[in-house]
Amino acid sequence: VPESLDTPVVRIDLDAVDRNIARMQANAHARGLDFRAHVKTHKLPLLAHRQLQAGAVGVACQKLGEAEVMAAAGVGPILITFPLVGDAKWRRAARLAREVHLSVTADSLVAVEGLSSALDAGAEVGVYVDCDVARWRTGVPSAVAAVDVALAVERLPGLRFAGLFTHPTPLNAGDVFGEIRDAFDGTGLSIPAISVGGTLTAYGHAPADAMATELRAGTYVYGDRSCLAAGVTPEADCAMRVVATVVSTPADDRAILDAGSKTLTSDAAEGVDDGLFGLVVDEPSARLTMLSEEHGHLDLSACPGAFAVGQTVEIIPNHACGVTNLHDHVDLHRSGGPTTVAAVAARGQVR
Amino acid sequence: VPESLDTPVVRIDLDAVDRNIARMQANAHARGLDFRAHVKTHKLPLLAHRQLQAGAVGVACQKLGEAEVMAAAGVGPILITFPLVGDAKWRRAARLAREVHLSVTADSLVAVEGLSSALDAGAEVGVYVDCDVARWRTGVPSAVAAVDVALAVERLPGLRFAGLFTHPTPLNAGDVFGEIRDAFDGTGLSIPAISVGGTLTAYGHAPADAMATELRAGTYVYGDRSCLAAGVTPEADCAMRVVATVVSTPADDRAILDAGSKTLTSDAAEGVDDGLFGLVVDEPSARLTMLSEEHGHLDLSACPGAFAVGQTVEIIPNHACGVTNLHDHVDLHRSGGPTTVAAVAARGQVR
């Protein structure tokens, strides 16, 4: 075993990645939507460039630091899909806007006024007004508030109203965006774009119902146990696998792996309520019922004695984006061929 | 705000750390136990040295990579409390044994035979036989198996039987270790040490009941919401705080923070079933009910409108060890004084 493949290790199948990129891009194309690739899932400039080459109109970054790393690697245009609040962030965004075509989302006057003040003369940053369509996370709470923020944006130096934005995209998104569009009538402002997001809803009715012009997705690039459960990624296209070694077999019904929550995260798989922390690909009846920080606890009651110390297993994790964020390096390969080690350049960029 | 203190940021109060180290060391001393500090919680050589200076007989590392980083920073003796399995690991352990006083835990013949084969002539590595006292994770399943591994260790070149080991330390640990000690009678082997672990059981009956000679703990150094709930760390001594900014207030009963699962982990707090992801120190009625990857969702239904965009909040996380592992840097301070940035040297060492 070369030390780069010693376990636990995150392996990425670039052939599966290519299939996933092509399928999502074709999906957006078939619906007449622009596609924007969210880099939070891979945090690798290499794959961001590949997504752009396949036809993405730009990338989305979830934090400013992620955007800085991507811009430094020549990736753009960039949309930061997170409210930028505070002087330090606004100064950094202003520096970034000198180097890359930058847009942001915003849902408050504080955020847009602060950003505008920090920008260089002549800068132009697009602002998508974040709408709290699902009544769940960020976004302006009403059509009136959406118009207020959009008008402020148009008034403020350096900013340009780029459209409406939401995440997630619930079934009633069309109704909410309809109300907001009505509220824009008579303001003199047109709505250049409606951007909706999420791998799990990307292939369904939601984007069309929302009258979207732009589709964003991230997790589709790797797939994970959430995507598998939702039927949006077949198992063969789950490009991220965590390879772990069985390090202990203390009982017939229990084996212990060298991959715990510091390798796999404690994240649950969306839409799956079996309480498991991953899928053991070659032996799905071995249930990953618990994680210590560095140990994975396999319950073998449905397949007693199935594993021996020293054996490796391949796991499809619950949540690819979280796993990416734990690892400084991943191993890239094509369908099991030779591997190269890639630094996860934008890992740990929480600011 | 200096950019090093821009949010989200992990802040460590060294005054609280000093109090925690002193209290745990005094606890071990009062019980006549050796104390071994587990570095998985902080992953900082600086604090490992401080724990040794305070009287710890050595440190515990959960992965080999953690041990390599610690040894390179002059930290030792080191006990690796994880089964080392596979050629790559055995070769690395052999290299490490040249540089530091090294012990390991083991529960299989595969592991001890492999390690012995890789060691240099003249090397001496202590092996604690890991006992599955709690029938929960790793460890030999029976007294007979414990004797078998210990005898193999004594027979194998380069290895020395160092004692018995378990984690966690359940209430019946004394009975189990009693049986194992009986099984050693007549083998010619004495049991040099019994090592038990866990911050949450460190101040209770468990170590004495188990007839332990050595106590291990890690989380005590920072404290977290598990330690708070168990009453082993007072709130003032919870040395790790995550400072986050309110970035959106979309509804009276909801505020959104810039700290999600990539900052705080999705780990639950042990022994707390409220489903929350941290304690908001200044406003405990604001409930951190949900995390997106980069957003913290605060439910304000018990304190409507309590927060404004731009405000910062301080969070005691559910699980300090997991938070450490997400961050490349932490800010060190003494009771709110000036801060210095420390690189989390052993972060991400999963191998």
XYZ file of C-alpha atoms in Angstrom:
702
model
C 0.000 0.000 0.000
C 1.544 3.340 -0.975
C 1.364 5.669 2.034
C -0.851 8.078 0.102
C -3.458 5.292 -0.020
C -3.091 4.312 3.600
C -6.445 4.524 5.372
C -8.615 6.297 6.131
C -8.484 8.040 2.791
C -10.975 9.957 0.674
C -10.921 8.757 -2.917
C -12.569 10.627 -5.784
C -13.373 8.852 -9.057
C -12.885 11.483 -11.780
C -14.784 9.379 -14.317
C -17.845 9.485 -12.065
C -17.281 13.215 -11.511
C -17.265 13.793 -15.278
C -20.529 11.869 -15.646
C -22.132 13.873 -12.839
C -21.011 17.195 -14.310
C -22.294 16.274 -17.768
C -25.653 15.046 -16.449
C -26.359 18.166 -14.383
C -25.244 20.519 -17.143
C -27.521 18.704 -19.607
C -30.369 18.943 -17.107
C -29.969 22.718 -16.823
C -29.626 23.059 -20.597
C -32.777 21.026 -21.237
C -34.730 23.365 -18.973
C -33.268 26.506 -20.490
C -31.552 27.427 -17.224
C -28.125 28.858 -16.565
C -26.171 26.536 -14.325
C -23.923 27.679 -11.479
C -21.689 25.123 -9.727
C -21.356 25.363 -5.955
C -17.741 24.624 -4.983
C -18.456 23.961 -1.275
C -18.733 20.262 -2.070
C -15.242 19.724 -3.500
C -13.269 22.874 -2.566
C -10.897 21.995 -5.428
C -10.012 24.619 -8.082
C -9.361 21.732 -10.499
C -13.000 20.677 -10.396
C -14.344 24.236 -10.446
C -12.505 24.799 -13.727
C -13.930 21.551 -15.057
C -17.467 22.659 -14.160
C -16.915 25.985 -15.947
C -15.491 24.245 -19.004
C -18.609 22.060 -19.116
C -20.779 25.159 -19.390
C -21.418 26.573 -15.917
C -21.934 30.366 -16.019
C -19.929 30.737 -12.829
C -19.413 29.225 -9.412
C -21.051 29.746 -6.042
C -18.957 29.934 -2.872
C -20.449 29.655 0.592
C -17.840 31.723 2.412
C -15.633 34.629 1.388
C -12.482 32.627 2.147
C -13.620 29.939 -0.268
C -14.064 32.635 -2.915
C -10.585 34.041 -2.249
C -8.991 30.628 -2.750
C -10.976 30.021 -5.938
C -10.184 33.474 -7.372
C -6.489 32.940 -6.627
C -6.701 29.800 -8.767
C -8.292 31.652 -11.679
C -11.860 30.518 -11.023
C -14.708 32.931 -11.830
C -17.251 34.517 -12.097
C -18.002 34.006 -8.404
C -21.256 34.418 -6.505
C -20.902 34.375 -2.704
C -24.152 32.860 -1.460
C -23.781 33.981 2.130
C -24.550 37.343 3.792
C -21.338 39.360 4.154
C -21.531 41.289 7.423
C -18.808 43.323 9.145
C -15.947 45.649 8.177
C -13.354 42.918 7.803
C -15.528 40.986 5.368
C -16.475 44.090 3.352
C -12.800 45.112 2.998
C -11.892 41.617 1.820
C -14.812 41.550 -0.628
C -13.661 44.898 -2.046
C -10.163 43.492 -2.607
C -11.643 40.380 -4.200
C -13.832 42.456 -6.551
C -10.629 43.875 -8.100
C -9.562 40.396 -9.179
C -12.715 38.540 -10.194
C -16.235 39.150 -11.481
C -18.013 39.091 -8.109
C -21.639 38.873 -7.046
C -23.094 38.381 -3.591
C -26.429 37.647 -1.985
C -27.874 39.999 0.647
C -31.006 40.331 2.739
C -30.344 43.457 4.799
C -29.569 47.131 4.322
C -26.677 46.753 6.785
C -24.999 44.277 4.457
C -25.423 46.229 1.207
C -24.556 49.625 2.704
C -21.433 48.220 4.344
C -20.263 46.531 1.177
C -20.900 49.616 -0.952
C -18.870 51.809 1.412
C -15.884 49.500 1.206
C -15.763 49.193 -2.587
C -13.255 51.033 -4.784
C -14.578 53.791 -7.045
C -15.647 52.174 -10.311
C -16.152 48.699 -8.825
C -19.290 46.798 -9.810
C -20.590 44.002 -7.628
C -23.842 42.249 -8.467
C -26.272 41.755 -5.597
C -28.926 39.052 -5.596
C -31.656 39.782 -3.084
C -31.960 36.686 -0.916
C -35.647 35.813 -0.380
C -36.752 33.683 2.580
C -39.087 31.659 0.400
C -39.047 28.565 2.609
C -39.318 30.542 5.871
C -36.311 28.585 7.031
C -32.923 30.290 6.856
C -31.783 33.661 5.470
C -33.634 36.065 3.182
C -35.940 39.048 3.233
C -39.296 38.100 4.769
C -41.641 39.896 2.334
C -42.087 41.202 -1.184
C -41.940 44.773 0.146
C -38.620 44.096 1.856
C -37.257 42.557 -1.360
C -38.086 45.732 -3.261
C -36.550 47.881 -0.498
C -33.235 46.043 -0.623
C -33.205 46.029 -4.443
C -33.859 49.799 -4.577
C -31.106 50.409 -2.008
C -28.730 48.298 -4.065
C -29.471 50.290 -7.208
C -28.909 53.547 -5.287
C -25.632 52.513 -3.643
C -22.327 53.135 -5.434
C -20.621 50.059 -6.815
C -23.640 47.763 -6.517
C -25.977 46.459 -9.208
C -29.257 44.570 -8.642
C -28.608 41.133 -10.147
C -31.855 39.349 -9.370
C -33.597 37.210 -6.765
C -32.128 34.264 -4.917
C -33.365 31.516 -2.635
C -32.306 28.353 -0.919
C -33.853 25.861 -0.548
C -36.509 25.787 -3.283
C -39.809 24.656 -1.757
C -42.895 23.694 -3.723
C -44.541 27.090 -3.238
C -41.514 29.051 -4.480
C -43.396 30.078 -7.626
C -46.165 31.717 -5.597
C -43.688 33.618 -3.431
C -41.614 34.794 -6.385
C -44.852 35.738 -8.178
C -45.795 38.058 -5.309
C -42.327 39.552 -5.304
C -42.439 40.147 -9.070
C -45.787 41.884 -8.685
C -44.251 44.134 -6.015
C -41.506 45.163 -8.448
C -44.124 46.444 -10.954
C -43.995 50.201 -11.113
C -40.641 50.461 -9.319
C -38.756 50.868 -12.591
C -36.619 47.856 -11.683
C -36.614 44.704 -13.767
C -35.559 41.368 -12.279
C -32.555 40.138 -14.277
C -32.502 36.611 -12.833
C -34.091 34.191 -10.383
C -31.530 31.812 -8.907
C -32.613 28.637 -7.124
C -30.503 25.920 -5.628
C -30.090 22.402 -4.376
C -28.996 19.092 -5.895
C -31.960 17.191 -4.480
C -34.538 19.419 -6.209
C -32.516 20.086 -9.387
C -34.099 17.324 -11.464
C -37.690 17.871 -10.305
C -40.418 20.464 -10.852
C -39.080 23.033 -8.384
C -36.905 25.155 -10.710
C -39.656 25.545 -13.328
C -42.339 26.146 -10.694
C -40.154 28.895 -9.225
C -39.804 30.554 -12.653
C -36.059 30.256 -12.165
C -33.524 31.413 -14.729
C -30.534 29.961 -12.908
C -29.954 26.639 -11.186
C -27.268 26.152 -8.556
C -26.019 22.802 -7.263
C -22.961 21.480 -5.472
C -23.365 18.000 -4.026
C -24.266 16.493 -7.418
C -20.565 16.557 -8.359
C -19.706 13.767 -5.906
C -23.049 12.378 -4.772
C -23.486 10.911 -1.293
C -25.969 8.895 0.719
C -28.522 11.747 0.562
C -28.289 11.874 -3.239
C -28.490 8.102 -3.427
C -31.635 8.032 -1.281
C -33.245 10.805 -3.325
C -32.489 8.923 -6.535
C -30.490 11.769 -8.082
C -27.149 9.905 -8.125
C -26.836 6.200 -8.950
C -24.445 4.252 -6.733
C -21.900 3.874 -9.561
C -21.732 7.669 -9.853
C -21.133 8.290 -6.135
C -17.635 9.590 -6.846
C -16.501 10.078 -3.247
C -15.625 6.962 -1.297
C -13.940 6.796 2.081
C -11.684 3.766 2.293
C -11.214 2.498 5.847
C -9.452 -0.460 7.454
C -10.959 -2.923 9.901
C -8.701 -2.471 12.939
C -10.525 -4.626 15.494
C -13.054 -7.466 15.508
C -13.894 -7.775 19.196
C -17.112 -9.747 18.683
C -18.822 -11.706 15.948
C -21.386 -8.970 15.562
C -18.982 -6.012 15.726
C -16.069 -4.706 13.664
C -14.289 -1.411 14.224
C -12.992 0.794 11.403
C -10.295 3.475 11.456
C -12.783 6.110 10.244
C -14.882 7.999 12.785
C -16.550 11.403 13.004
C -13.233 13.181 12.349
C -13.134 11.365 8.978
C -16.838 11.023 8.055
C -18.540 13.844 10.060
C -21.551 13.223 12.310
C -23.815 14.634 9.598
C -27.015 12.720 8.936
C -28.046 11.796 5.393
C -30.902 14.060 4.311
C -34.121 12.147 3.830
C -32.775 8.963 5.433
C -33.806 8.148 8.975
C -31.926 4.890 9.552
C -29.407 6.607 11.835
C -26.438 5.189 9.904
C -23.269 7.174 9.154
C -22.507 5.802 5.716
C -23.074 2.910 3.327
C -20.599 0.030 3.319
C -20.556 -0.555 -0.402
C -19.524 -4.198 -0.618
C -21.523 -5.349 2.421
C -24.565 -3.122 2.965
C -25.819 -5.436 5.708
C -22.874 -4.229 7.824
C -24.413 -1.188 9.486
C -22.307 1.819 10.447
C -24.437 2.558 13.479
C -22.064 4.704 15.481
C -18.971 6.849 15.207
C -16.392 7.691 17.837
C -13.985 10.450 16.844
C -11.603 8.057 15.111
C -13.514 4.752 15.171
C -16.403 3.585 13.039
C -18.602 1.012 14.795
C -19.937 -1.611 12.376
C -22.908 -3.613 13.597
C -22.583 -7.060 11.999
C -25.649 -8.654 13.520
C -27.043 -9.172 10.008
C -23.712 -10.562 8.707
C -21.797 -12.054 11.671
C -18.034 -12.385 11.281
C -18.015 -10.768 7.869
C -14.758 -8.868 8.365
C -11.189 -9.590 9.418
C -8.583 -7.277 10.923
C -6.605 -5.658 8.128
C -9.364 -5.780 5.519
C -10.411 -2.520 3.868
C -13.955 -1.348 3.179
C -15.314 1.386 0.961
C -17.913 3.755 2.376
C -20.280 6.160 0.628
C -20.561 8.938 3.206
C -23.761 10.615 4.383
C -22.687 14.100 3.345
C -19.932 14.688 0.816
C -19.507 18.419 1.562
C -18.792 17.769 5.231
C -16.267 15.042 4.467
C -14.390 17.316 2.049
C -14.051 19.870 4.805
C -12.284 17.416 7.141
C -9.493 16.380 4.804
C -6.386 18.267 3.728
C -5.933 15.901 0.785
C -7.981 13.578 -1.394
C -6.826 10.888 -3.791
C -8.010 11.367 -7.368
C -8.286 8.379 -9.697
C -10.108 7.275 -12.833
C -12.213 4.149 -12.219
C -9.638 2.615 -9.907
C -6.537 3.495 -11.939
C -3.423 5.231 -10.599
C -4.047 7.979 -8.068
C -2.737 11.474 -7.576
C -2.999 13.396 -4.341
C -4.828 16.730 -4.512
C -4.709 19.378 -1.778
C -8.227 20.469 -0.802
C -7.290 24.107 -1.341
C -10.404 25.767 0.091
C -10.843 23.422 3.067
C -11.474 25.045 6.434
C -12.344 28.459 4.970
C -15.011 29.287 7.513
C -14.516 33.078 7.288
C -12.089 44.024 14.617
C -8.645 42.665 13.754
C -8.999 40.146 10.937
C -7.649 37.374 13.167
C -10.732 37.915 15.339
C -13.164 38.076 12.467
C -15.888 35.481 12.884
C -16.450 32.637 13.110
C -13.425 32.129 15.306
C -12.457 29.616 17.978
C -11.140 31.350 21.081
C -9.298 29.553 23.886
C -8.983 31.131 27.326
C -5.582 30.026 28.653
C -6.506 31.037 32.194
C -9.407 28.578 32.099
C -7.128 25.961 30.520
C -4.645 26.379 33.385
C -7.427 25.911 35.931
C -8.680 22.791 34.146
C -5.203 21.270 33.961
C -4.537 21.958 37.641
C -7.890 20.518 38.746
C -7.543 17.278 36.798
C -3.935 16.776 37.858
C -4.934 17.313 41.514
C -7.787 14.835 41.044
C -5.412 12.149 39.779
C -2.896 12.915 42.515
C -5.539 12.677 45.247
C -6.464 9.210 43.984
C -2.876 8.049 43.714
C -3.188 7.683 39.936
C -0.778 8.543 37.190
C -2.364 11.015 34.802
C -2.012 10.901 31.020
C -3.306 13.832 28.932
C -5.098 13.013 25.691
C -4.070 15.568 23.054
C -6.947 14.809 20.638
C -8.921 17.643 22.251
C -6.506 20.501 21.549
C -3.995 19.105 19.000
C -1.614 21.852 20.150
C 1.971 20.989 21.192
C 1.930 24.113 23.390
C -0.806 22.672 25.585
C 0.642 19.157 25.589
C 3.858 20.568 27.054
C 1.844 22.466 29.640
C 0.028 19.256 30.659
C 3.373 17.466 31.034
C 4.833 20.326 33.068
C 1.810 20.106 35.365
C 2.642 16.481 36.128
C 1.213 14.249 33.401
C 3.298 11.075 32.940
C 2.853 11.330 29.179
C 0.300 12.032 26.507
C -2.185 9.894 24.612
C -2.685 10.327 20.864
C -5.634 8.866 19.008
C -3.943 8.504 15.634
C -0.359 7.874 14.566
C -0.258 11.160 12.641
C -1.172 13.041 15.811
C 1.716 11.296 17.567
C 4.138 12.210 14.780
C 3.222 15.891 15.043
C 3.530 15.825 18.824
C 6.891 14.012 18.764
C 8.215 16.514 16.223
C 7.365 19.242 18.742
C 9.246 17.502 21.556
C 6.204 16.032 23.275
C 6.537 12.633 24.993
C 6.241 9.932 26.279
C 3.451 9.056 23.865
C 0.806 6.315 24.066
C -1.145 5.738 20.853
C -4.583 4.624 22.004
C -5.713 3.192 18.692
C -5.010 -0.182 17.049
C -2.198 0.171 14.511
C -2.968 -2.128 11.588
C -1.177 -2.381 8.242
C 2.389 -2.193 6.892
C 2.376 1.562 6.338
C 1.354 2.234 9.944
C 3.862 -0.271 11.379
C 6.720 1.289 9.391
C 5.774 4.759 10.574
C 5.471 3.564 14.189
C 8.951 2.050 13.928
C 10.350 5.368 12.740
C 8.527 7.177 15.519
C 9.902 4.779 18.159
C 13.417 5.990 17.286
C 12.486 9.527 18.326
C 10.169 9.243 21.308
C 9.292 6.897 24.180
C 6.390 5.116 22.491
C 3.633 2.824 23.723
C 0.578 1.544 21.891
C -2.639 -0.290 22.645
C -3.484 -3.535 20.828
C -6.193 -6.167 20.850
C -5.067 -8.595 18.132
C -2.134 -10.798 17.266
C -2.131 -9.287 13.777
C -1.389 -5.862 15.230
C 1.375 -6.881 17.632
C 3.087 -9.258 15.215
C 3.059 -6.647 12.467
C 4.470 -3.951 14.711
C 7.181 -6.211 16.078
C 8.319 -7.166 12.574
C 8.705 -3.535 11.571
C 10.720 -2.390 14.605
C 14.466 -1.781 14.544
C 16.677 -4.175 16.485
C 16.919 -2.875 20.040
C 13.695 -0.891 19.910
C 11.331 -1.146 22.870
C 7.668 -0.295 22.470
C 5.250 -0.772 25.357
C 1.981 -2.515 24.531
C -1.137 -2.097 26.620
C -3.636 -4.863 25.976
C -6.913 -3.169 25.104
C -9.806 -4.885 26.927
C -13.385 -4.616 25.655
C -14.708 -4.019 29.154
C -17.805 -2.131 28.051
C -18.582 -4.525 25.163
C -18.743 -1.438 22.990
C -15.720 -0.630 20.860
C -12.245 -2.175 20.579
C -10.527 -4.630 22.900
C -10.010 -8.333 23.496
C -13.328 -9.991 24.341
C -12.180 -12.244 27.208
C -9.653 -12.733 29.974
C -8.143 -15.640 28.056
C -7.661 -13.478 24.981
C -6.027 -10.762 27.115
C -3.478 -13.279 28.399
C -2.863 -14.576 24.863
C -2.068 -11.124 23.518
C 0.093 -10.256 26.549
C 2.093 -13.482 26.187
C 2.555 -12.826 22.466
C 3.753 -9.317 23.243
C 6.332 -10.602 25.722
C 7.534 -13.161 23.179
C 7.814 -10.735 20.253
C 11.050 -8.792 19.672
C 10.887 -5.100 20.519
C 7.640 -5.268 22.479
C 7.038 -5.121 26.213
C 3.741 -5.820 28.012
C 2.842 -2.471 29.607
C -0.497 -3.286 31.200
C -4.234 -3.298 30.575
C -6.245 -0.560 28.928
C -9.894 0.256 28.421
C -12.183 2.938 27.149
C -14.782 3.804 28.251
C -14.785 2.831 31.936
C -18.177 1.346 32.815
C -19.384 0.620 36.326
C -18.493 -3.085 36.102
C -14.908 -2.443 34.973
C -13.574 -3.678 38.322
C -15.249 -7.075 37.886
C -13.919 -7.467 34.354
C -10.380 -6.453 35.281
C -10.618 -8.756 38.334
C -11.336 -11.719 36.056
C -8.484 -10.739 33.776
C -6.070 -10.429 36.705
C -7.100 -13.882 37.879
C -6.363 -15.231 34.408
C -2.827 -13.807 34.583
C -2.113 -15.825 37.753
C 0.369 -18.555 36.996
C 1.368 -17.097 33.624
C 4.508 -15.536 35.065
C 3.362 -12.149 33.818
C 2.589 -9.297 36.171
C 0.304 -6.447 35.138
C 2.360 -3.238 35.330
C -0.581 -0.832 34.935
C -4.309 -0.513 34.401
C -5.161 2.538 32.312
C -8.714 3.898 32.200
C -10.041 6.942 30.441
C -12.675 9.570 29.972
C -13.215 13.089 31.316
C -16.831 12.416 32.258
C -15.933 9.518 34.580
C -12.622 10.947 35.852
C -14.012 12.538 39.001
C -16.335 9.677 39.954
C -15.966 6.139 41.324
C -15.038 4.482 38.063
C -11.211 4.707 38.228
C -11.046 3.293 41.776
C -13.653 0.608 41.030
C -11.588 -0.458 38.042
C -8.453 -0.769 40.214
C -6.824 1.661 37.799
C -3.267 2.902 38.175
C -3.498 5.430 35.368
C -6.177 7.928 34.397
C -6.449 9.380 30.906
C -8.527 12.403 29.905
C -8.641 14.887 27.055
C -11.806 16.961 26.900
C -11.311 18.292 30.458
C -8.684 20.728 29.109
C -11.285 22.830 27.290
C -14.650 21.587 28.574
C -17.730 21.664 26.366
C -21.483 21.228 26.603
C -21.069 17.537 27.521
C -18.723 18.417 30.391
C -21.047 21.208 31.493
C -24.034 18.857 31.554
C -22.099 16.213 33.488
C -21.019 18.812 36.038
C -17.300 18.210 35.502
C -16.544 21.679 34.084
C -18.176 24.879 35.374
C -19.282 27.334 32.701
C -16.511 29.794 33.608
C -13.927 27.077 32.911
C -15.300 26.162 29.472
C -12.157 27.475 27.798
C -13.249 27.002 24.188
C -15.770 29.473 22.821
C -16.832 29.889 19.228
C -17.553 33.523 18.448
C -20.064 33.994 15.631
C -21.796 36.957 14.011
C -25.528 37.371 13.449
C -25.693 37.735 9.652
C -29.462 37.686 9.104
C -32.622 38.283 11.148
C -35.351 37.190 8.727
C -38.061 36.838 11.381
C -38.677 37.887 14.955
C -38.223 34.322 16.109
C -35.159 33.511 13.972
C -31.578 34.762 13.709
C -28.886 33.228 11.529
C -25.219 32.964 12.570
C -22.108 32.567 10.429
C -21.202 29.315 12.209
C -22.647 26.025 10.954
C -21.612 22.385 10.957
C -18.302 23.204 9.232
C -17.455 25.383 12.263
C -19.208 23.590 15.145
C -19.561 19.967 13.884
C -22.877 18.093 13.908
C -21.756 16.234 17.038
C -24.342 15.870 19.796
C -23.490 16.725 23.391
C -23.091 13.499 25.361
C -25.785 13.086 27.976
C -27.868 15.983 26.644
C -30.947 15.187 24.593
C -32.205 18.677 23.780
C -31.050 18.415 20.170
C -29.170 21.729 20.343
C -25.771 22.327 18.729
C -24.247 24.586 21.351
C -24.994 26.966 24.211
C -25.382 30.681 23.448
C -23.612 31.968 26.527
C -25.168 35.406 26.938
C -28.689 34.388 25.879
C -29.317 30.706 26.663
C -32.971 31.105 25.693
C -31.786 31.534 22.079
C -31.716 27.920 20.958
C -29.229 26.710 18.348
C -31.671 24.165 16.963
C -30.171 23.543 13.555
C -26.980 23.862 11.558
C -26.514 24.220 7.830
C -22.930 23.820 6.661
C -22.080 27.476 7.231
C -25.203 28.807 8.980
C -26.336 28.407 12.572
C -30.118 28.617 12.970
C -31.113 30.328 16.223
C -34.689 29.766 17.360
C -35.692 32.936 19.213
C -39.247 31.929 20.064
C -38.357 32.242 23.767
C -36.637 35.631 23.227
C -38.133 37.267 20.116
C -36.024 39.908 18.394
C -33.103 39.449 20.756
C -30.405 39.895 18.112
C -29.454 42.403 15.419
C -27.436 41.900 12.242
C -23.770 42.500 13.015
C -23.908 41.488 16.661
C -21.573 38.728 17.867
C -22.450 35.830 20.150
C -20.287 33.409 22.084
C -21.073 29.695 21.890
C -19.932 26.814 24.075
C -19.844 23.959 21.553
C -21.251 20.476 22.060
C -17.936 18.701 21.507
C -14.625 20.509 21.857
C -12.521 17.770 20.191
C -14.577 17.882 17.004
C -14.412 21.677 16.797
C -10.628 21.629 17.169
C -10.425 19.283 14.213
C -12.260 21.710 11.905
C -10.019 24.717 12.425
C -6.532 25.434 11.128
C -6.063 28.160 13.738
C -7.409 29.141 17.141
C -7.059 32.432 19.004
C -5.416 32.121 22.412
C -6.074 34.742 25.082
C -5.998 35.166 28.854
C -9.432 36.109 30.222
C -10.259 38.325 27.278
C -6.842 40.028 26.971
C -4.803 40.306 23.763
C -4.877 37.278 21.504
C -2.290 35.312 19.593
C -3.080 32.982 16.740
C -1.969 29.370 17.168
C -1.819 26.837 14.340
C -3.654 23.628 15.285
C -0.608 21.565 14.399
C -2.143 18.080 14.633
C -5.483 18.942 13.013
C -6.737 16.575 10.336
C -4.313 13.783 11.244
C -6.711 10.948 10.513
C -4.016 8.414 9.567
